[in-house]
Amino acid sequence: MTSFRRALLPVLAAVVTLSAVLVLPHAASAAVVPDCTTAAPTSGDATFAAQVNPTLTGKLAGYFTASRAACVRVIVQTVKSRGLPVRAATIAITTAIVETGIQNLNYGDQDSLGLYQQRPSQGWGTASEILDPVHSTNSFLSAMLSKYPNNSWMTADIGVVCQTVQNSAYPTRYGDEAADGARIAEAAWAGRVVGDFDADGSSDLALYRPDPVNGSVWDVRSWTAKADLWNDHRWGGANDIPLTGDFDGDGTADMALYRRDCTNGSTWWIKSGATGTQIEGGLRWGGCKDIPTTGDVNGDGYTDLVLYRQDCTNGSVWNMYNVRAGGTIRTDLRFGGCKDIPTTGDVNGDGYSDLVLYRQDCTNGSVWNMYNVRLGGTIRTDLRFGGCNDIPTTGDVNGDGYSDLVLYRQDCTNGSVWNMYNVRLGGTIRTDLRFGGCNDIPTTGDVNGDGYTDLVLYRQDCTNGSTWQMYNVRLSGSIVSSYRYGGCHDIPVSNNSVYTTA
């Protein structure tokens, strides 16, 4: 029997004041330097803008556009390129909200310019340099690091940090917008949409076909465009475990394989989902019985490799590896039982992936346990929710920016059901949702690009043809009930999927 686990995470956003000049959504004065990017905003930028607008409560609420989303994208990418955590993006975005409404303005008070209203006369650079959002963001970050040595900005009040860098005549405005700055940064940081190979703002359908004779293949199809992104792409071994994640930080999903080998050592292989370029080839890391998953456990915006080793004798352990930096993040972290099923998800909404375990127990009741790698402590232990044969995954099904616990119960007699739990609020989201067949393979993803995780099932069928089914929890209805795509031995692959055999 084969079981699968998945997880996902969400979105992004931001508009309105200047320290001394009020910037209205339709200001007719000087022109706005286009979009912070040389190209027009992408469809993904527009999707994210629509998704985040409803979550904002400050000056940007209702005014976030694709152009502003593109600026956020540049800010976040710049922060990531310096290896700084999500809090740095929160501080930069909060500042940009107050100064310009996250617009790359070529005008301002006196000689102020750009996203942060930096002044050439004050040593921030030339006018052309300041109007380069990468340069201006780097300048802002460098000033922050200089004024807050030894990472003291990590614990200082966000509004105070912004004011210390900017020296504004209106120091309290930054604190007023810090909550929205965090919402935007964490949504953008988590990755646009999990399993999105073409950066269109929606999850794509990815399949891996193990084939020991002709060679294993990947197939990926855009659900929105109904077009093949990868077709019969030969890459991988017959026993490799497939996963996805954004390992190179380019905003698109990459393909990953974990090859268990008790003789020569287990290896990872990673390839860019956008270009097919090899990111890692034969990385020896892991044990021959480890269960792989993925997640951004160190909060740098790049997907990390995560392994869970079930051990009933010495104690089960987690190991984590940073592909970007080429080194371990944490080794031999003892957390969990010897039969627990691992996955990851940002259950506390801090922008970092947490370790999540589901323990099937037909006698005492099944439980969830969650661990925060960033803070080094448990988030929740012995949370009783689920049945003893349920298949666990995570995803933000209610669109609040926190990963929820999701279970699929295959039942050939009474009908298969889904159950969902909100860790943040401590209550169920939906119980006994009847959707799917008793042999369907569950996964999750935002297939319609609305910012909410959808329930996805893949039905292997060698007679009539394999099909996908998708359900929108937010609208309580089917997205598609029978979409024919894939072979009868294909494995559906999603970010953070865990594949085990028994």
Coordinates of C-alpha atoms in Angstrom, one line a residue:
M1 CA 0.0 0.0 0.0
T2 CA 1.2 3.5 -0.7
S3 CA 0.4 6.6 1.3
F4 CA 1.1 10.3 0.6
R5 CA 1.4 13.4 2.7
R6 CA 1.3 17.0 1.6
A7 CA 1.5 20.5 2.8
L8 CA 1.1 24.0 1.7
L9 CA 1.2 27.4 2.6
P10 CA -0.1 30.9 1.1
V11 CA 0.1 34.6 -0.6
L12 CA 1.2 38.5 -0.5
A13 CA 0.5 42.4 -0.8
A14 CA 0.3 46.4 -0.1
V15 CA -0.6 51.5 -0.6
V16 CA -0.8 55.0 0.8
T17 CA 1.5 57.6 2.7
L18 CA 4.6 59.5 2.5
S19 CA 6.4 61.2 5.5
A20 CA 5.4 64.6 4.3
V21 CA 3.5 63.9 1.1
L22 CA 0.2 62.0 1.0
V23 CA 0.3 59.5 -1.9
L24 CA -3.2 58.7 -3.0
P25 CA -4.1 55.7 -5.2
H26 CA -4.7 57.9 -8.2
A27 CA -2.3 60.7 -7.5
A28 CA -1.9 62.8 -10.7
S29 CA 1.3 64.5 -9.9
A30 CA 4.6 63.0 -11.0
A31 CA 4.7 59.6 -12.6
V32 CA 5.4 56.3 -10.8
V33 CA 8.5 54.4 -12.0
P34 CA 6.9 51.3 -13.5
D35 CA 6.3 48.4 -11.2
C36 CA 9.8 48.1 -9.6
T37 CA 10.6 45.7 -12.5
T38 CA 11.7 46.1 -16.1
A39 CA 8.8 43.9 -17.2
A40 CA 5.1 44.5 -16.4
P41 CA 3.6 42.8 -13.3
T42 CA 3.0 39.1 -13.8
S43 CA -0.4 37.3 -13.6
G44 CA 1.0 35.9 -10.4
D45 CA 1.4 39.5 -9.0
A46 CA -2.2 40.2 -9.9
T47 CA -3.4 37.0 -8.2
F48 CA -1.5 37.8 -5.1
A49 CA -2.8 41.3 -4.9
A50 CA -6.4 40.0 -5.1
Q51 CA -5.6 37.4 -2.4
V52 CA -4.0 39.7 0.1
N53 CA -6.3 42.8 -0.1
P54 CA -9.0 41.3 2.1
T55 CA -6.4 40.5 4.9
L56 CA -5.1 44.0 5.3
T57 CA -6.4 46.4 7.9
G58 CA -4.2 49.5 7.5
K59 CA -3.8 52.1 4.8
L60 CA -3.3 49.6 2.1
A61 CA -6.6 47.8 2.6
G62 CA -8.4 47.6 -0.7
Y63 CA -5.7 49.4 -2.6
F64 CA -3.1 46.7 -3.3
T65 CA -2.4 46.4 -7.0
A66 CA -0.3 44.1 -9.2
S67 CA 2.3 46.9 -9.5
R68 CA 2.6 47.0 -5.7
A69 CA 2.8 43.2 -5.6
A70 CA 5.7 43.4 -8.0
C71 CA 7.5 45.8 -5.7
V72 CA 7.0 43.4 -2.8
R73 CA 8.4 40.6 -4.9
V74 CA 11.6 42.6 -5.5
I75 CA 11.9 43.5 -1.8
V76 CA 11.5 39.9 -0.6
Q77 CA 13.9 38.6 -3.3
T78 CA 16.5 41.1 -2.2
V79 CA 16.2 40.2 1.5
K80 CA 16.5 36.5 0.6
S81 CA 19.6 37.2 -1.5
R82 CA 21.3 38.5 1.6
G83 CA 20.4 35.5 3.7
L84 CA 18.3 37.5 6.1
P85 CA 15.1 36.1 7.7
V86 CA 11.5 37.2 7.1
R87 CA 11.6 39.8 9.8
A88 CA 14.0 41.9 7.7
A89 CA 11.4 41.8 4.9
T90 CA 8.7 42.8 7.4
I91 CA 10.7 45.8 8.4
A92 CA 11.4 46.9 4.9
I93 CA 7.9 46.5 3.7
T94 CA 6.4 48.3 6.7
T95 CA 8.7 51.2 5.9
A96 CA 7.7 51.2 2.3
I97 CA 4.0 51.2 3.2
V98 CA 4.4 54.3 5.2
E99 CA 6.8 56.1 2.9
T100 CA 5.2 55.5 -0.5
G101 CA 2.5 52.9 -0.3
I102 CA 5.0 50.5 -1.7
Q103 CA 5.5 52.4 -5.0
N104 CA 8.8 53.3 -6.6
L105 CA 8.2 57.0 -6.8
N106 CA 10.4 59.4 -8.7
Y107 CA 9.3 62.3 -6.5
G108 CA 8.8 63.2 -2.9
D109 CA 9.6 65.7 -0.1
Q110 CA 12.7 67.7 -1.1
D111 CA 14.9 65.3 -3.0
S112 CA 13.4 62.1 -1.6
L113 CA 13.0 59.3 -4.1
G114 CA 12.1 55.6 -4.5
L115 CA 10.4 53.0 -2.3
Y116 CA 11.8 54.3 0.9
Q117 CA 12.0 58.0 0.0
Q118 CA 15.8 58.1 0.3
R119 CA 17.7 61.3 -0.5
P120 CA 20.8 61.6 -2.7
S121 CA 21.8 64.6 -0.6
Q122 CA 21.9 62.4 2.5
G123 CA 24.2 59.8 1.0
W124 CA 21.8 57.1 0.0
G125 CA 23.1 57.1 -3.6
T126 CA 22.5 58.8 -6.9
A127 CA 19.0 59.4 -8.1
S128 CA 19.2 56.5 -10.6
E129 CA 20.6 54.2 -7.9
I130 CA 17.8 55.1 -5.4
L131 CA 15.2 54.4 -8.1
D132 CA 16.6 50.9 -8.5
P133 CA 14.5 49.0 -5.9
V134 CA 17.2 46.4 -5.4
H135 CA 19.8 49.1 -4.6
S136 CA 17.4 51.0 -2.4
T137 CA 16.4 47.9 -0.5
N138 CA 20.0 46.9 0.0
S139 CA 20.8 50.4 1.2
F140 CA 17.9 50.2 3.7
L141 CA 19.0 46.8 5.0
S142 CA 22.6 47.9 5.3
A143 CA 21.6 50.9 7.4
M144 CA 19.4 48.7 9.6
L145 CA 22.2 46.2 10.2
S146 CA 24.6 49.1 11.0
K147 CA 22.3 50.7 13.5
Y148 CA 21.4 47.4 15.1
P149 CA 24.6 45.4 15.5
N150 CA 24.7 41.7 16.7
N151 CA 21.2 41.1 15.2
S152 CA 19.5 43.3 17.8
W153 CA 17.0 44.3 15.2
M154 CA 15.6 40.8 15.4
T155 CA 14.1 41.6 18.9
A156 CA 13.5 45.3 18.7
D157 CA 10.1 46.8 18.0
I158 CA 9.4 46.9 14.3
G159 CA 8.1 50.4 14.3
V160 CA 11.1 51.6 16.3
V161 CA 13.6 49.9 13.9
C162 CA 11.9 51.6 10.9
Q163 CA 12.0 55.0 12.6
T164 CA 15.7 54.5 13.6
V165 CA 16.6 53.9 9.9
Q166 CA 14.4 56.6 8.4
N167 CA 14.5 59.4 11.1
S168 CA 11.0 60.5 10.1
A169 CA 9.1 63.5 11.4
Y170 CA 6.2 61.1 12.0
P171 CA 7.7 58.2 14.1
T172 CA 4.5 56.5 15.2
R173 CA 3.2 55.8 11.7
Y174 CA 5.5 52.8 11.2
G175 CA 4.1 51.0 14.2
D176 CA 0.6 51.5 12.9
E177 CA 1.4 49.6 9.7
A178 CA 3.7 46.9 11.2
A179 CA 0.8 44.3 11.3
D180 CA 0.1 44.7 7.6
G181 CA 3.9 44.7 6.9
A182 CA 4.1 41.3 8.7
R183 CA 1.1 39.9 6.8
I184 CA 2.5 40.9 3.5
A185 CA 6.1 39.7 4.2
E186 CA 5.1 36.4 5.6
A187 CA 2.6 35.7 2.8
A188 CA 5.3 36.5 0.2
W189 CA 8.0 34.8 2.1
A190 CA 6.1 31.5 2.3
G191 CA 6.4 31.2 -1.4
R192 CA 3.9 32.3 -3.9
V193 CA 1.9 29.2 -4.4
V194 CA 3.2 25.8 -3.6
G195 CA 3.7 23.5 -6.6
D196 CA 3.5 26.4 -9.1
F197 CA 5.9 25.5 -11.9
D198 CA 5.0 28.4 -14.2
A199 CA 4.5 31.3 -11.7
D200 CA 0.9 31.9 -12.7
G201 CA -0.3 32.0 -9.1
S202 CA -1.9 28.5 -9.0
S203 CA -0.7 25.0 -8.2
D204 CA 0.0 22.8 -11.2
L205 CA -0.6 19.1 -11.6
A206 CA 2.7 17.1 -11.2
L207 CA 3.1 13.4 -11.7
Y208 CA 6.1 11.0 -11.3
R209 CA 6.0 7.7 -13.1
P210 CA 8.5 5.1 -11.7
D211 CA 9.7 2.9 -14.6
P212 CA 12.6 0.5 -14.1
V213 CA 12.6 -0.5 -17.8
N214 CA 12.3 2.6 -19.8
G215 CA 13.3 5.2 -17.3
S216 CA 11.1 7.1 -14.8
V217 CA 9.4 10.3 -16.1
W218 CA 7.9 13.6 -14.8
D219 CA 4.8 15.1 -16.2
V220 CA 3.6 18.5 -15.2
R221 CA 0.5 20.3 -16.5
S222 CA -0.8 23.8 -15.8
W223 CA -4.3 23.5 -14.5
T224 CA -5.2 27.1 -15.4
A225 CA -3.8 27.0 -19.0
K226 CA -4.5 23.3 -19.6
A227 CA -1.0 23.1 -21.1
D228 CA 1.9 20.7 -20.5
L229 CA 4.9 22.3 -18.8
W230 CA 6.9 19.0 -18.7
N231 CA 6.0 16.1 -20.8
D232 CA 7.7 12.7 -20.5
H233 CA 10.7 14.3 -18.9
R234 CA 13.0 11.3 -18.2
W235 CA 14.7 11.9 -14.8
G236 CA 14.9 9.6 -11.8
G237 CA 15.1 6.0 -10.7
A238 CA 12.3 3.5 -10.2
N239 CA 12.6 3.6 -6.4
D240 CA 13.2 7.3 -6.0
I241 CA 10.8 9.3 -3.8
P242 CA 9.6 12.5 -5.6
L243 CA 9.0 15.9 -4.0
T244 CA 8.8 19.5 -5.0
G245 CA 9.9 22.8 -3.5
D246 CA 11.5 26.1 -4.5
F247 CA 15.1 25.2 -3.7
D248 CA 16.7 27.9 -5.8
G249 CA 14.4 30.7 -4.6
D250 CA 13.3 31.8 -8.1
G251 CA 9.6 31.6 -7.2
T252 CA 8.8 28.5 -9.2
A253 CA 8.6 24.9 -8.1
D254 CA 11.6 22.6 -8.6
M255 CA 11.7 18.8 -8.9
A256 CA 13.4 16.7 -6.2
L257 CA 14.2 13.0 -5.7
Y258 CA 15.4 11.1 -2.7
R259 CA 17.1 7.8 -3.4
R260 CA 17.3 5.5 -0.3
D261 CA 20.5 3.4 -0.4
C262 CA 21.6 1.3 2.6
T263 CA 24.8 0.2 0.8
N264 CA 26.3 3.3 -0.9
G265 CA 24.5 6.0 1.0
S266 CA 21.2 7.8 0.3
T267 CA 21.3 10.7 -2.2
W268 CA 19.2 13.7 -3.2
W269 CA 18.8 15.0 -6.8
I270 CA 17.2 18.4 -7.5
K271 CA 16.4 20.0 -10.8
S272 CA 15.0 23.4 -11.7
G273 CA 11.3 23.2 -12.5
A274 CA 11.6 26.3 -14.7
T275 CA 14.7 25.5 -16.8
G276 CA 15.6 21.9 -16.1
T277 CA 19.0 23.0 -14.8
Q278 CA 20.5 20.7 -12.2
I279 CA 20.6 22.3 -8.7
E280 CA 21.9 19.3 -6.8
G281 CA 23.3 16.1 -8.3
G282 CA 24.0 13.2 -6.0
L283 CA 24.0 15.0 -2.6
R284 CA 24.8 12.3 -0.1
W285 CA 22.7 13.1 2.9
G286 CA 20.3 10.9 4.9
G287 CA 19.7 7.4 6.0
C288 CA 18.3 4.5 4.0
K289 CA 15.0 4.4 5.9
D290 CA 14.5 8.1 6.5
I291 CA 11.2 9.6 5.4
P292 CA 11.7 12.8 3.3
T293 CA 9.7 16.0 3.3
T294 CA 10.4 19.6 2.6
G295 CA 9.9 23.0 4.1
D296 CA 11.5 26.4 4.8
V297 CA 12.5 25.6 8.4
N298 CA 15.2 28.4 8.6
G299 CA 13.0 31.1 7.1
D300 CA 15.4 32.2 4.4
G301 CA 12.8 31.8 1.7
Y302 CA 14.3 28.7 0.1
T303 CA 13.0 25.2 0.5
D304 CA 15.1 23.0 2.8
L305 CA 15.4 19.2 2.8
V306 CA 13.9 17.5 5.9
L307 CA 14.2 13.9 7.0
Y308 CA 12.4 12.0 9.7
R309 CA 14.0 8.8 11.0
Q310 CA 11.6 6.5 12.9
D311 CA 13.5 4.7 15.6
C312 CA 11.8 2.6 18.3
T313 CA 15.0 1.8 20.0
N314 CA 17.1 5.0 20.3
G315 CA 14.4 7.5 19.7
S316 CA 13.2 9.1 16.4
V317 CA 15.0 12.1 15.0
W318 CA 14.7 14.9 12.5
N319 CA 17.5 16.2 10.3
M320 CA 17.4 19.3 8.1
Y321 CA 19.6 20.5 5.3
N322 CA 20.0 24.0 3.7
V323 CA 20.4 23.5 -0.1
R324 CA 21.1 27.2 -0.7
A325 CA 24.0 27.4 1.8
G326 CA 25.1 23.8 1.4
G327 CA 25.1 22.7 5.0
T328 CA 23.0 21.2 7.8
I329 CA 20.5 23.3 9.7
R330 CA 19.8 20.9 12.5
T331 CA 20.8 17.3 13.1
D332 CA 19.5 14.6 15.4
L333 CA 16.6 16.6 16.8
R334 CA 14.7 14.2 19.0
F335 CA 11.0 14.8 18.6
G336 CA 8.3 12.2 17.8
G337 CA 7.5 8.5 18.1
C338 CA 8.7 5.6 16.1
K339 CA 5.6 5.2 14.0
D340 CA 4.6 8.9 13.6
I341 CA 3.9 10.2 10.1
P342 CA 5.9 13.4 9.3
T343 CA 5.0 16.5 7.4
T344 CA 5.6 20.2 7.7
G345 CA 3.6 23.4 7.7
D346 CA 3.6 26.9 9.1
V347 CA 1.0 26.2 11.9
N348 CA 1.9 29.3 14.0
G349 CA 2.1 31.7 11.0
D350 CA 5.6 33.1 11.6
G351 CA 6.8 32.4 8.1
Y352 CA 8.9 29.4 9.1
S353 CA 8.0 25.8 8.4
D354 CA 7.2 23.8 11.6
L355 CA 7.7 20.1 12.1
V356 CA 4.4 18.2 12.2
L357 CA 3.7 14.6 13.2
Y358 CA 0.6 12.5 13.1
R359 CA 0.4 9.4 15.3
Q360 CA -2.3 6.9 14.2
D361 CA -3.7 5.2 17.3
C362 CA -6.7 2.9 17.1
T363 CA -6.7 2.3 20.9
N364 CA -6.1 5.6 22.7
G365 CA -6.9 8.0 19.9
S366 CA -4.8 9.5 17.2
V367 CA -2.8 12.7 18.0
W368 CA -0.8 15.5 16.4
N369 CA 2.4 17.0 17.7
M370 CA 4.1 20.2 16.4
Y371 CA 7.6 21.6 16.8
N372 CA 8.9 25.1 16.1
V373 CA 12.5 24.8 14.8
R374 CA 13.1 28.5 14.9
L375 CA 12.4 28.9 18.7
G376 CA 13.4 25.3 19.6
G377 CA 10.3 24.2 21.3
T378 CA 6.9 22.5 20.9
I379 CA 3.9 24.4 19.6
R380 CA 1.3 21.8 20.5
T381 CA 1.5 18.3 21.8
D382 CA -1.0 15.4 22.0
L383 CA -3.7 17.2 20.0
R384 CA -6.4 14.6 19.6
F385 CA -7.9 14.9 16.2
G386 CA -8.4 12.2 13.6
G387 CA -8.9 8.5 13.1
C388 CA -6.4 5.7 13.2
N389 CA -6.2 5.1 9.5
D390 CA -6.5 8.7 8.3
I391 CA -3.8 10.1 5.9
P392 CA -2.4 13.5 7.2
T393 CA -1.4 16.6 5.4
T394 CA -1.4 20.4 6.0
G395 CA -2.6 23.4 4.1
D396 CA -4.2 26.8 4.6
V397 CA -7.8 25.8 3.8
N398 CA -9.4 28.8 5.5
G399 CA -7.0 31.4 4.0
D400 CA -5.8 33.0 7.3
G401 CA -2.1 32.6 6.6
Y402 CA -1.7 29.6 9.0
S403 CA -1.3 26.0 8.0
D404 CA -4.3 23.9 9.1
L405 CA -4.3 20.1 9.8
V406 CA -6.0 18.1 7.1
L407 CA -7.0 14.4 7.2
Y408 CA -8.3 12.1 4.5
R409 CA -10.1 8.9 5.5
Q410 CA -10.4 6.3 2.8
D411 CA -13.6 4.4 3.3
C412 CA -15.0 1.9 0.8
T413 CA -18.1 1.1 2.8
N414 CA -19.5 4.4 4.1
G415 CA -17.7 6.9 1.8
S416 CA -14.4 8.6 2.2
V417 CA -14.2 11.9 4.2
W418 CA -12.0 14.9 4.9
N419 CA -11.6 16.6 8.3
M420 CA -9.8 19.9 8.9
Y421 CA -8.6 21.6 12.1
N422 CA -7.5 25.2 12.8
V423 CA -4.5 25.1 15.1
R424 CA -4.5 28.9 15.6
L425 CA -8.0 29.1 16.9
G426 CA -8.1 25.6 18.4
G427 CA -11.2 24.2 16.6
T428 CA -12.4 22.3 13.6
I429 CA -12.9 24.0 10.2
R430 CA -14.8 21.2 8.6
T431 CA -15.6 17.6 9.6
D432 CA -16.9 14.6 7.7
L433 CA -16.7 16.3 4.3
R434 CA -17.6 13.6 1.8
F435 CA -15.4 13.9 -1.2
G436 CA -13.4 11.2 -3.0
G437 CA -13.1 7.5 -3.5
C438 CA -11.7 4.8 -1.2
N439 CA -8.5 4.3 -3.2
D440 CA -7.9 7.9 -4.1
I441 CA -4.5 9.5 -3.3
P442 CA -4.9 12.8 -1.4
T443 CA -2.8 16.0 -1.8
T444 CA -3.5 19.7 -1.5
G445 CA -2.7 22.8 -3.5
D446 CA -4.2 26.2 -4.6
V447 CA -5.3 25.0 -8.0
N448 CA -7.7 27.9 -8.7
G449 CA -5.3 30.6 -7.4
D450 CA -7.7 32.2 -4.9
G451 CA -5.3 32.0 -1.9
Y452 CA -7.0 29.1 -0.2
T453 CA -5.7 25.5 -0.2
D454 CA -7.9 23.2 -2.1
L455 CA -8.4 19.5 -1.6
V456 CA -7.0 17.4 -4.4
L457 CA -7.4 13.7 -5.2
Y458 CA -5.7 11.5 -7.8
R459 CA -7.4 8.3 -8.8
Q460 CA -5.2 5.7 -10.5
D461 CA -7.3 3.8 -13.1
C462 CA -5.7 1.4 -15.6
T463 CA -9.1 0.6 -17.2
N464 CA -10.9 3.9 -17.7
G465 CA -8.1 6.3 -17.3
S466 CA -6.7 8.1 -14.3
T467 CA -8.4 11.3 -13.1
W468 CA -8.0 14.3 -10.8
Q469 CA -10.7 15.7 -8.5
M470 CA -10.5 19.1 -6.8
Y471 CA -12.7 20.6 -4.1
N472 CA -12.8 24.3 -3.0
V473 CA -13.4 24.3 0.8
R474 CA -14.0 28.1 0.9
L475 CA -16.9 27.9 -1.5
S476 CA -18.0 24.4 -0.5
G477 CA -18.0 23.1 -4.0
S478 CA -16.2 21.0 -6.6
I479 CA -13.7 22.7 -8.8
V480 CA -13.6 19.7 -11.1
S481 CA -15.0 16.3 -10.6
S482 CA -13.1 14.2 -13.2
Y483 CA -10.1 15.6 -15.0
R484 CA -8.3 13.0 -17.1
Y485 CA -4.6 13.4 -16.9
G486 CA -1.9 10.8 -16.0
G487 CA -1.1 7.1 -16.0
C488 CA -2.4 4.4 -13.8
H489 CA 0.9 4.0 -12.0
D490 CA 1.8 7.7 -11.7
I491 CA 2.4 9.2 -8.3
P492 CA 1.0 12.7 -7.7
V493 CA 3.7 15.1 -6.4
S494 CA 3.3 18.2 -4.4
N495 CA 5.4 20.4 -2.2
N496 CA 6.1 18.9 1.2
S497 CA 4.8 15.5 0.1
V498 CA 5.9 12.5 2.1
Y499 CA 5.9 9.2 0.4
T500 CA 6.0 6.0 2.4
T501 CA 5.5 2.4 1.6
A502 CA 4.3 -0.4 3.8

